[in-house]
Amino acid sequence: MSSTPRSRLSLYLDLIRFNRPAGWLVLVWPTLVALWVAAGGFPGWHLLIVFVAGTVLMRSAGCCINDIADRDFDRHVKRTTERPITSGQLGVKEAALVGAVLALVALALVLTTRWEAVAWSVPAVAFTILYPFTKRFFAMPQAFLGIAFNFGIVIAFAAVLGRVPGQAWVLWLANMFLVLAYDTEYAMVDRDDDLKIGMKTSAITLGRFDVAAIMLFFVLCLALTAAVLAPLGLGWPLWLGLAVAAAQVAWHYTLIRGRTREGCFVAFSKSHWIGVAIFAGVALGFALR
């Protein structure tokens, strides 16, 4: 329990990980790639604002749900003992209300787009709510997280085109592998604690093959992304972006091969730069096409 009383605003910002933007940055870049691909370039300020703000809001709501679900587990994990709910500074009902308000604001934003996008938002919310509970029984909860995280890609195509074509699902699968990679890095940070409390994670399931699997996930992500984007004629910016992303993957290997908490956490916290490189290649490629 923290000895110094904190303001409600400070607690709410801590609850939604406001000071740790890596969580929403890993979501926003693949979503923006999908938005640009669906629109054939810049999608307009309305959709750009809706999807950036919606991503931040839904990630924040997801943090509320996750902390409510994990409040009894978090007190046994070094990194999470001082989270507002776990430390008793925020009640469950209050945190749930914060999450509900954030999700409703995100829904209001999606309502300004096509009805198809609104329809896809329903399972997105359902998977976001269910994800924290999969860590009790599912050997690879990171895969479930990938499904929840990837709805931004599907909703982006639905908002622009009113449908979800095949290329959207390949991008969806590519980002599934990206989520498996960086969230397994994240799970490696807490592996010792998770083993003690009986939590299931991909880092525990993969065991000594964790590093090799993460590298494979990254390679599959880049290969599938290239397969979807290559036919679009985006030229050298796309290939430069993918090359920079691949260089970062090699850097990630140097960070995680020793399986230290510090190295794995740095790898996770910087993983959004892979998305930045790919998006930069896509956006510049469309601009110069």
mmCIF file of C-alpha atoms in Angstrom:
data_model
loop_
_atom_site.group_PDB
_atom_site.id
_atom_site.type_symbol
_atom_site.label_atom_id
_atom_site.label_comp_id
_atom_site.label_asym_id
_atom_site.label_seq_id
_atom_site.Cartn_x
_atom_site.Cartn_y
_atom_site.Cartn_z
ATOM 1 C CA MET A 1 0.000 0.000 0.000
ATOM 2 C CA SER A 2 1.356 3.400 -0.949
ATOM 3 C CA SER A 3 1.872 5.631 2.091
ATOM 4 C CA THR A 4 1.285 8.927 0.242
ATOM 5 C CA PRO A 5 -2.366 9.671 -0.729
ATOM 6 C CA ARG A 6 -2.810 10.258 -4.448
ATOM 7 C CA SER A 7 -5.413 12.217 -6.405
ATOM 8 C CA ARG A 8 -8.143 10.398 -8.321
ATOM 9 C CA LEU A 9 -6.759 11.697 -11.594
ATOM 10 C CA SER A 10 -3.295 10.353 -10.770
ATOM 11 C CA LEU A 11 -4.778 6.938 -9.952
ATOM 12 C CA TYR A 12 -6.890 6.882 -13.121
ATOM 13 C CA LEU A 13 -3.870 7.769 -15.271
ATOM 14 C CA ASP A 14 -1.891 5.010 -13.577
ATOM 15 C CA LEU A 15 -4.777 2.585 -14.129
ATOM 16 C CA ILE A 16 -4.808 3.205 -17.894
ATOM 17 C CA ARG A 17 -0.947 3.145 -18.112
ATOM 18 C CA PHE A 18 -0.892 6.751 -19.335
ATOM 19 C CA ASN A 19 2.832 7.004 -18.639
ATOM 20 C CA ARG A 20 3.501 3.824 -20.622
ATOM 21 C CA PRO A 21 2.345 4.482 -24.182
ATOM 22 C CA ALA A 22 4.042 1.362 -25.610
ATOM 23 C CA GLY A 23 0.797 -0.547 -25.045
ATOM 24 C CA TRP A 24 -1.268 1.589 -27.428
ATOM 25 C CA LEU A 25 1.582 2.355 -29.824
ATOM 26 C CA VAL A 26 1.926 -1.342 -30.711
ATOM 27 C CA LEU A 27 -1.784 -1.244 -31.610
ATOM 28 C CA VAL A 28 -2.031 2.001 -33.533
ATOM 29 C CA TRP A 29 0.622 1.433 -36.232
ATOM 30 C CA PRO A 30 -0.805 -1.825 -37.680
ATOM 31 C CA THR A 31 -4.257 -0.219 -37.560
ATOM 32 C CA LEU A 32 -2.986 2.793 -39.523
ATOM 33 C CA VAL A 33 -1.321 0.500 -42.075
ATOM 34 C CA ALA A 34 -4.705 -1.164 -42.595
ATOM 35 C CA LEU A 35 -6.401 2.235 -42.871
ATOM 36 C CA TRP A 36 -3.933 3.437 -45.539
ATOM 37 C CA VAL A 37 -4.187 0.172 -47.504
ATOM 38 C CA ALA A 38 -7.994 0.190 -47.407
ATOM 39 C CA ALA A 39 -8.173 3.843 -48.483
ATOM 40 C CA GLY A 40 -5.369 3.601 -51.063
ATOM 41 C CA GLY A 41 -3.475 6.349 -49.247
ATOM 42 C CA PHE A 42 -4.341 9.061 -46.726
ATOM 43 C CA PRO A 43 -7.833 8.149 -45.398
ATOM 44 C CA GLY A 44 -8.860 11.673 -44.352
ATOM 45 C CA TRP A 45 -8.641 13.419 -41.006
ATOM 46 C CA HIS A 46 -11.962 12.086 -39.729
ATOM 47 C CA LEU A 47 -11.010 8.409 -39.938
ATOM 48 C CA LEU A 48 -7.456 9.108 -38.789
ATOM 49 C CA ILE A 49 -8.697 10.826 -35.615
ATOM 50 C CA VAL A 50 -11.359 8.158 -34.991
ATOM 51 C CA PHE A 51 -8.879 5.294 -35.184
ATOM 52 C CA VAL A 52 -6.020 6.882 -33.266
ATOM 53 C CA ALA A 53 -8.309 8.095 -30.464
ATOM 54 C CA GLY A 54 -10.318 4.849 -30.521
ATOM 55 C CA THR A 55 -7.151 2.771 -30.200
ATOM 56 C CA VAL A 56 -5.947 4.758 -27.194
ATOM 57 C CA LEU A 57 -9.381 4.611 -25.537
ATOM 58 C CA MET A 58 -9.896 0.870 -26.050
ATOM 59 C CA ARG A 59 -6.380 0.026 -24.868
ATOM 60 C CA SER A 60 -7.053 2.125 -21.760
ATOM 61 C CA ALA A 61 -10.374 0.359 -21.187
ATOM 62 C CA GLY A 62 -8.586 -2.970 -21.641
ATOM 63 C CA CYS A 63 -6.105 -2.026 -18.912
ATOM 64 C CA CYS A 64 -9.018 -1.430 -16.517
ATOM 65 C CA ILE A 65 -10.516 -4.839 -17.326
ATOM 66 C CA ASN A 66 -7.144 -6.574 -17.087
ATOM 67 C CA ASP A 67 -6.334 -5.080 -13.683
ATOM 68 C CA ILE A 68 -9.750 -5.998 -12.296
ATOM 69 C CA ALA A 69 -9.366 -9.592 -13.495
ATOM 70 C CA ASP A 70 -5.757 -9.898 -12.274
ATOM 71 C CA ARG A 71 -6.020 -7.991 -8.983
ATOM 72 C CA ASP A 72 -5.376 -11.088 -6.843
ATOM 73 C CA PHE A 73 -2.504 -12.284 -9.045
ATOM 74 C CA ASP A 74 -0.801 -8.904 -9.432
ATOM 75 C CA ARG A 75 0.165 -8.679 -5.761
ATOM 76 C CA HIS A 76 2.494 -11.649 -6.309
ATOM 77 C CA VAL A 77 4.276 -10.165 -9.346
ATOM 78 C CA LYS A 78 7.157 -7.743 -8.726
ATOM 79 C CA ARG A 79 6.198 -5.406 -11.566
ATOM 80 C CA THR A 80 2.514 -5.052 -10.663
ATOM 81 C CA THR A 81 2.237 -4.895 -6.869
ATOM 82 C CA GLU A 82 1.619 -1.131 -6.826
ATOM 83 C CA ARG A 83 -1.110 -1.003 -9.478
ATOM 84 C CA PRO A 84 -4.069 1.069 -8.162
ATOM 85 C CA ILE A 85 -6.549 -1.804 -7.751
ATOM 86 C CA THR A 86 -4.033 -4.331 -6.414
ATOM 87 C CA SER A 87 -2.682 -1.857 -3.863
ATOM 88 C CA GLY A 88 -6.211 -1.003 -2.702
ATOM 89 C CA GLN A 89 -6.119 2.639 -3.808
ATOM 90 C CA LEU A 90 -8.965 2.116 -6.300
ATOM 91 C CA GLY A 91 -12.059 -0.054 -5.880
ATOM 92 C CA VAL A 92 -13.194 -2.590 -8.476
ATOM 93 C CA LYS A 93 -16.491 -0.794 -9.175
ATOM 94 C CA GLU A 94 -14.763 2.531 -9.697
ATOM 95 C CA ALA A 95 -12.213 0.981 -12.073
ATOM 96 C CA ALA A 96 -14.990 -0.789 -13.963
ATOM 97 C CA LEU A 97 -16.840 2.511 -14.347
ATOM 98 C CA VAL A 98 -13.705 4.181 -15.740
ATOM 99 C CA GLY A 99 -13.296 1.341 -18.239
ATOM 100 C CA ALA A 100 -16.954 1.475 -19.265
ATOM 101 C CA VAL A 101 -16.834 5.236 -19.878
ATOM 102 C CA LEU A 102 -13.698 4.894 -22.016
ATOM 103 C CA ALA A 103 -15.255 2.071 -24.058
ATOM 104 C CA LEU A 104 -18.466 4.079 -24.593
ATOM 105 C CA VAL A 105 -16.491 7.085 -25.859
ATOM 106 C CA ALA A 106 -14.650 4.763 -28.272
ATOM 107 C CA LEU A 107 -18.004 3.369 -29.433
ATOM 108 C CA ALA A 108 -19.301 6.895 -29.983
ATOM 109 C CA LEU A 109 -16.332 7.548 -32.276
ATOM 110 C CA VAL A 110 -16.975 4.377 -34.311
ATOM 111 C CA LEU A 111 -20.648 5.351 -34.645
ATOM 112 C CA THR A 112 -19.504 8.277 -36.822
ATOM 113 C CA THR A 113 -18.303 5.753 -39.448
ATOM 114 C CA ARG A 114 -20.078 2.931 -41.338
ATOM 115 C CA TRP A 115 -22.445 0.495 -39.647
ATOM 116 C CA GLU A 116 -20.169 -2.391 -40.719
ATOM 117 C CA ALA A 117 -17.399 -0.928 -38.567
ATOM 118 C CA VAL A 118 -19.806 -0.652 -35.643
ATOM 119 C CA ALA A 119 -20.819 -4.300 -36.109
ATOM 120 C CA TRP A 120 -17.181 -5.463 -35.978
ATOM 121 C CA SER A 121 -16.680 -3.407 -32.809
ATOM 122 C CA VAL A 122 -19.008 -5.726 -30.861
ATOM 123 C CA PRO A 123 -16.777 -8.841 -30.962
ATOM 124 C CA ALA A 124 -13.763 -6.558 -30.448
ATOM 125 C CA VAL A 125 -15.141 -5.459 -27.079
ATOM 126 C CA ALA A 126 -16.123 -9.034 -26.180
ATOM 127 C CA PHE A 127 -12.602 -10.365 -26.814
ATOM 128 C CA THR A 128 -11.076 -7.454 -24.889
ATOM 129 C CA ILE A 129 -13.190 -8.378 -21.862
ATOM 130 C CA LEU A 130 -12.495 -12.106 -22.135
ATOM 131 C CA TYR A 131 -8.721 -11.938 -22.679
ATOM 132 C CA PRO A 132 -7.575 -11.454 -19.031
ATOM 133 C CA PHE A 133 -9.476 -14.569 -17.964
ATOM 134 C CA THR A 134 -7.804 -16.818 -20.580
ATOM 135 C CA LYS A 135 -4.566 -16.636 -18.576
ATOM 136 C CA ARG A 136 -6.132 -19.073 -16.085
ATOM 137 C CA PHE A 137 -6.630 -21.966 -18.512
ATOM 138 C CA PHE A 138 -5.255 -21.285 -22.028
ATOM 139 C CA ALA A 139 -1.634 -22.280 -22.728
ATOM 140 C CA MET A 140 -1.088 -19.392 -25.175
ATOM 141 C CA PRO A 141 -3.231 -16.486 -23.953
ATOM 142 C CA GLN A 142 -1.088 -14.194 -26.122
ATOM 143 C CA ALA A 143 -2.902 -15.664 -29.148
ATOM 144 C CA PHE A 144 -6.220 -14.586 -27.628
ATOM 145 C CA LEU A 145 -4.706 -11.165 -27.004
ATOM 146 C CA GLY A 146 -3.723 -11.033 -30.675
ATOM 147 C CA ILE A 147 -7.324 -11.630 -31.706
ATOM 148 C CA ALA A 148 -8.486 -8.805 -29.440
ATOM 149 C CA PHE A 149 -5.718 -6.427 -30.572
ATOM 150 C CA ASN A 150 -6.211 -7.142 -34.283
ATOM 151 C CA PHE A 151 -9.803 -6.006 -34.530
ATOM 152 C CA GLY A 152 -8.519 -2.503 -35.316
ATOM 153 C CA ILE A 153 -7.338 -3.834 -38.684
ATOM 154 C CA VAL A 154 -10.705 -5.405 -39.477
ATOM 155 C CA ILE A 155 -12.667 -2.352 -38.307
ATOM 156 C CA ALA A 156 -10.442 -0.055 -40.399
ATOM 157 C CA PHE A 157 -11.261 -1.923 -43.607
ATOM 158 C CA ALA A 158 -14.948 -2.062 -42.672
ATOM 159 C CA ALA A 159 -14.980 1.698 -42.000
ATOM 160 C CA VAL A 160 -13.418 2.525 -45.385
ATOM 161 C CA LEU A 161 -14.844 -0.156 -47.687
ATOM 162 C CA GLY A 162 -17.893 -1.470 -45.873
ATOM 163 C CA ARG A 163 -16.398 -4.974 -46.111
ATOM 164 C CA VAL A 164 -13.346 -6.971 -44.983
ATOM 165 C CA PRO A 165 -11.436 -8.340 -48.020
ATOM 166 C CA GLY A 166 -8.852 -11.129 -48.071
ATOM 167 C CA GLN A 167 -5.881 -8.781 -47.799
ATOM 168 C CA ALA A 168 -7.282 -7.516 -44.490
ATOM 169 C CA TRP A 169 -7.227 -11.029 -43.054
ATOM 170 C CA VAL A 170 -3.631 -11.608 -44.178
ATOM 171 C CA LEU A 171 -2.651 -8.359 -42.429
ATOM 172 C CA TRP A 172 -4.669 -9.596 -39.446
ATOM 173 C CA LEU A 173 -2.661 -12.838 -39.412
ATOM 174 C CA ALA A 174 0.630 -10.955 -39.848
ATOM 175 C CA ASN A 175 -0.162 -8.814 -36.833
ATOM 176 C CA MET A 176 -1.206 -11.901 -34.869
ATOM 177 C CA PHE A 177 2.377 -13.130 -35.216
ATOM 178 C CA LEU A 178 3.678 -9.691 -34.219
ATOM 179 C CA VAL A 179 1.545 -9.735 -31.055
ATOM 180 C CA LEU A 180 2.739 -13.274 -30.244
ATOM 181 C CA ALA A 181 6.342 -12.064 -30.609
ATOM 182 C CA TYR A 182 6.289 -8.922 -28.492
ATOM 183 C CA ASP A 183 3.868 -10.203 -25.870
ATOM 184 C CA THR A 184 5.939 -13.339 -25.369
ATOM 185 C CA GLU A 185 8.884 -10.993 -24.750
ATOM 186 C CA TYR A 186 6.684 -9.243 -22.183
ATOM 187 C CA ALA A 187 5.704 -12.577 -20.607
ATOM 188 C CA MET A 188 9.387 -13.526 -20.278
ATOM 189 C CA VAL A 189 9.773 -10.591 -17.866
ATOM 190 C CA ASP A 190 7.286 -12.127 -15.419
ATOM 191 C CA ARG A 191 7.932 -15.816 -16.071
ATOM 192 C CA ASP A 192 9.356 -16.626 -12.628
ATOM 193 C CA ASP A 193 6.451 -14.928 -10.850
ATOM 194 C CA ASP A 194 3.844 -16.452 -13.182
ATOM 195 C CA LEU A 195 5.189 -19.948 -12.551
ATOM 196 C CA LYS A 196 4.772 -19.463 -8.793
ATOM 197 C CA ILE A 197 1.155 -18.284 -9.010
ATOM 198 C CA GLY A 198 0.023 -20.721 -11.705
ATOM 199 C CA MET A 199 -0.574 -18.155 -14.462
ATOM 200 C CA LYS A 200 -0.364 -19.482 -18.025
ATOM 201 C CA THR A 201 1.665 -17.582 -20.643
ATOM 202 C CA SER A 202 3.344 -18.289 -23.965
ATOM 203 C CA ALA A 203 6.767 -17.776 -22.327
ATOM 204 C CA ILE A 204 6.036 -20.676 -19.956
ATOM 205 C CA THR A 205 4.458 -22.885 -22.641
ATOM 206 C CA LEU A 206 7.316 -22.393 -25.120
ATOM 207 C CA GLY A 207 9.959 -22.999 -22.439
ATOM 208 C CA ARG A 208 13.499 -23.193 -23.836
ATOM 209 C CA PHE A 209 12.170 -22.585 -27.354
ATOM 210 C CA ASP A 210 10.899 -19.117 -26.406
ATOM 211 C CA VAL A 211 13.603 -17.086 -28.167
ATOM 212 C CA ALA A 212 13.485 -19.210 -31.331
ATOM 213 C CA ALA A 213 9.687 -18.982 -31.421
ATOM 214 C CA ILE A 214 9.741 -15.193 -31.024
ATOM 215 C CA MET A 215 12.154 -14.877 -33.949
ATOM 216 C CA LEU A 216 9.928 -17.154 -36.049
ATOM 217 C CA PHE A 217 6.864 -15.064 -35.163
ATOM 218 C CA PHE A 218 8.679 -11.886 -36.249
ATOM 219 C CA VAL A 219 9.776 -13.455 -39.557
ATOM 220 C CA LEU A 220 6.258 -14.700 -40.310
ATOM 221 C CA CYS A 221 4.866 -11.239 -39.551
ATOM 222 C CA LEU A 222 7.270 -9.528 -41.949
ATOM 223 C CA ALA A 223 6.795 -12.169 -44.664
ATOM 224 C CA LEU A 224 2.992 -11.951 -44.600
ATOM 225 C CA THR A 225 3.086 -8.147 -44.449
ATOM 226 C CA ALA A 226 5.377 -8.058 -47.486
ATOM 227 C CA ALA A 227 3.111 -10.494 -49.340
ATOM 228 C CA VAL A 228 0.109 -8.199 -48.897
ATOM 229 C CA LEU A 229 1.883 -4.903 -49.552
ATOM 230 C CA ALA A 230 4.190 -5.858 -52.450
ATOM 231 C CA PRO A 231 1.413 -5.904 -55.108
ATOM 232 C CA LEU A 232 0.390 -2.344 -54.183
ATOM 233 C CA GLY A 233 3.360 -0.820 -56.023
ATOM 234 C CA LEU A 234 4.687 1.224 -53.105
ATOM 235 C CA GLY A 235 8.251 1.115 -54.388
ATOM 236 C CA TRP A 236 11.436 1.676 -52.403
ATOM 237 C CA PRO A 237 9.771 3.261 -49.319
ATOM 238 C CA LEU A 238 7.998 -0.022 -48.548
ATOM 239 C CA TRP A 239 11.163 -2.102 -48.871
ATOM 240 C CA LEU A 240 13.175 0.380 -46.838
ATOM 241 C CA GLY A 241 10.511 0.283 -44.122
ATOM 242 C CA LEU A 242 10.524 -3.524 -44.071
ATOM 243 C CA ALA A 243 14.343 -3.543 -43.986
ATOM 244 C CA VAL A 244 14.368 -1.208 -40.969
ATOM 245 C CA ALA A 245 11.765 -3.449 -39.298
ATOM 246 C CA ALA A 246 13.930 -6.521 -40.000
ATOM 247 C CA ALA A 247 16.979 -4.773 -38.513
ATOM 248 C CA GLN A 248 14.979 -4.142 -35.360
ATOM 249 C CA VAL A 249 14.044 -7.817 -35.188
ATOM 250 C CA ALA A 250 17.766 -8.657 -35.224
ATOM 251 C CA TRP A 251 18.271 -6.136 -32.398
ATOM 252 C CA HIS A 252 15.456 -7.788 -30.422
ATOM 253 C CA TYR A 253 17.368 -11.059 -30.618
ATOM 254 C CA THR A 254 20.371 -9.458 -28.928
ATOM 255 C CA LEU A 255 18.088 -8.157 -26.169
ATOM 256 C CA ILE A 256 16.200 -11.381 -25.387
ATOM 257 C CA ARG A 257 18.734 -14.143 -26.021
ATOM 258 C CA GLY A 258 20.010 -13.838 -22.425
ATOM 259 C CA ARG A 259 16.410 -14.001 -21.114
ATOM 260 C CA THR A 260 17.053 -11.237 -18.563
ATOM 261 C CA ARG A 261 14.083 -9.302 -17.204
ATOM 262 C CA GLU A 262 15.692 -6.024 -18.237
ATOM 263 C CA GLY A 263 16.498 -7.099 -21.785
ATOM 264 C CA CYS A 264 13.080 -8.639 -22.418
ATOM 265 C CA PHE A 265 11.293 -5.576 -21.058
ATOM 266 C CA VAL A 266 13.330 -3.225 -23.254
ATOM 267 C CA ALA A 267 12.515 -5.423 -26.271
ATOM 268 C CA PHE A 268 8.789 -5.260 -25.532
ATOM 269 C CA SER A 269 8.761 -1.547 -24.741
ATOM 270 C CA LYS A 270 10.520 -0.721 -28.040
ATOM 271 C CA SER A 271 8.566 -3.180 -30.208
ATOM 272 C CA HIS A 272 6.225 -0.468 -31.520
ATOM 273 C CA TRP A 273 9.111 0.895 -33.609
ATOM 274 C CA ILE A 274 8.722 -2.124 -35.885
ATOM 275 C CA GLY A 275 5.200 -0.900 -36.619
ATOM 276 C CA VAL A 276 6.475 2.652 -37.112
ATOM 277 C CA ALA A 277 8.962 1.465 -39.766
ATOM 278 C CA ILE A 278 6.317 -0.498 -41.687
ATOM 279 C CA PHE A 279 3.765 2.326 -41.516
ATOM 280 C CA ALA A 280 6.322 4.914 -42.622
ATOM 281 C CA GLY A 281 7.120 2.758 -45.658
ATOM 282 C CA VAL A 282 3.443 2.367 -46.505
ATOM 283 C CA ALA A 283 2.493 6.031 -46.003
ATOM 284 C CA LEU A 284 5.477 7.344 -47.976
ATOM 285 C CA GLY A 285 4.974 4.717 -50.666
ATOM 286 C CA PHE A 286 1.365 5.803 -51.229
ATOM 287 C CA ALA A 287 2.360 9.478 -51.132
ATOM 288 C CA LEU A 288 4.982 8.981 -53.859
ATOM 289 C CA ARG A 289 3.056 6.484 -55.991
#
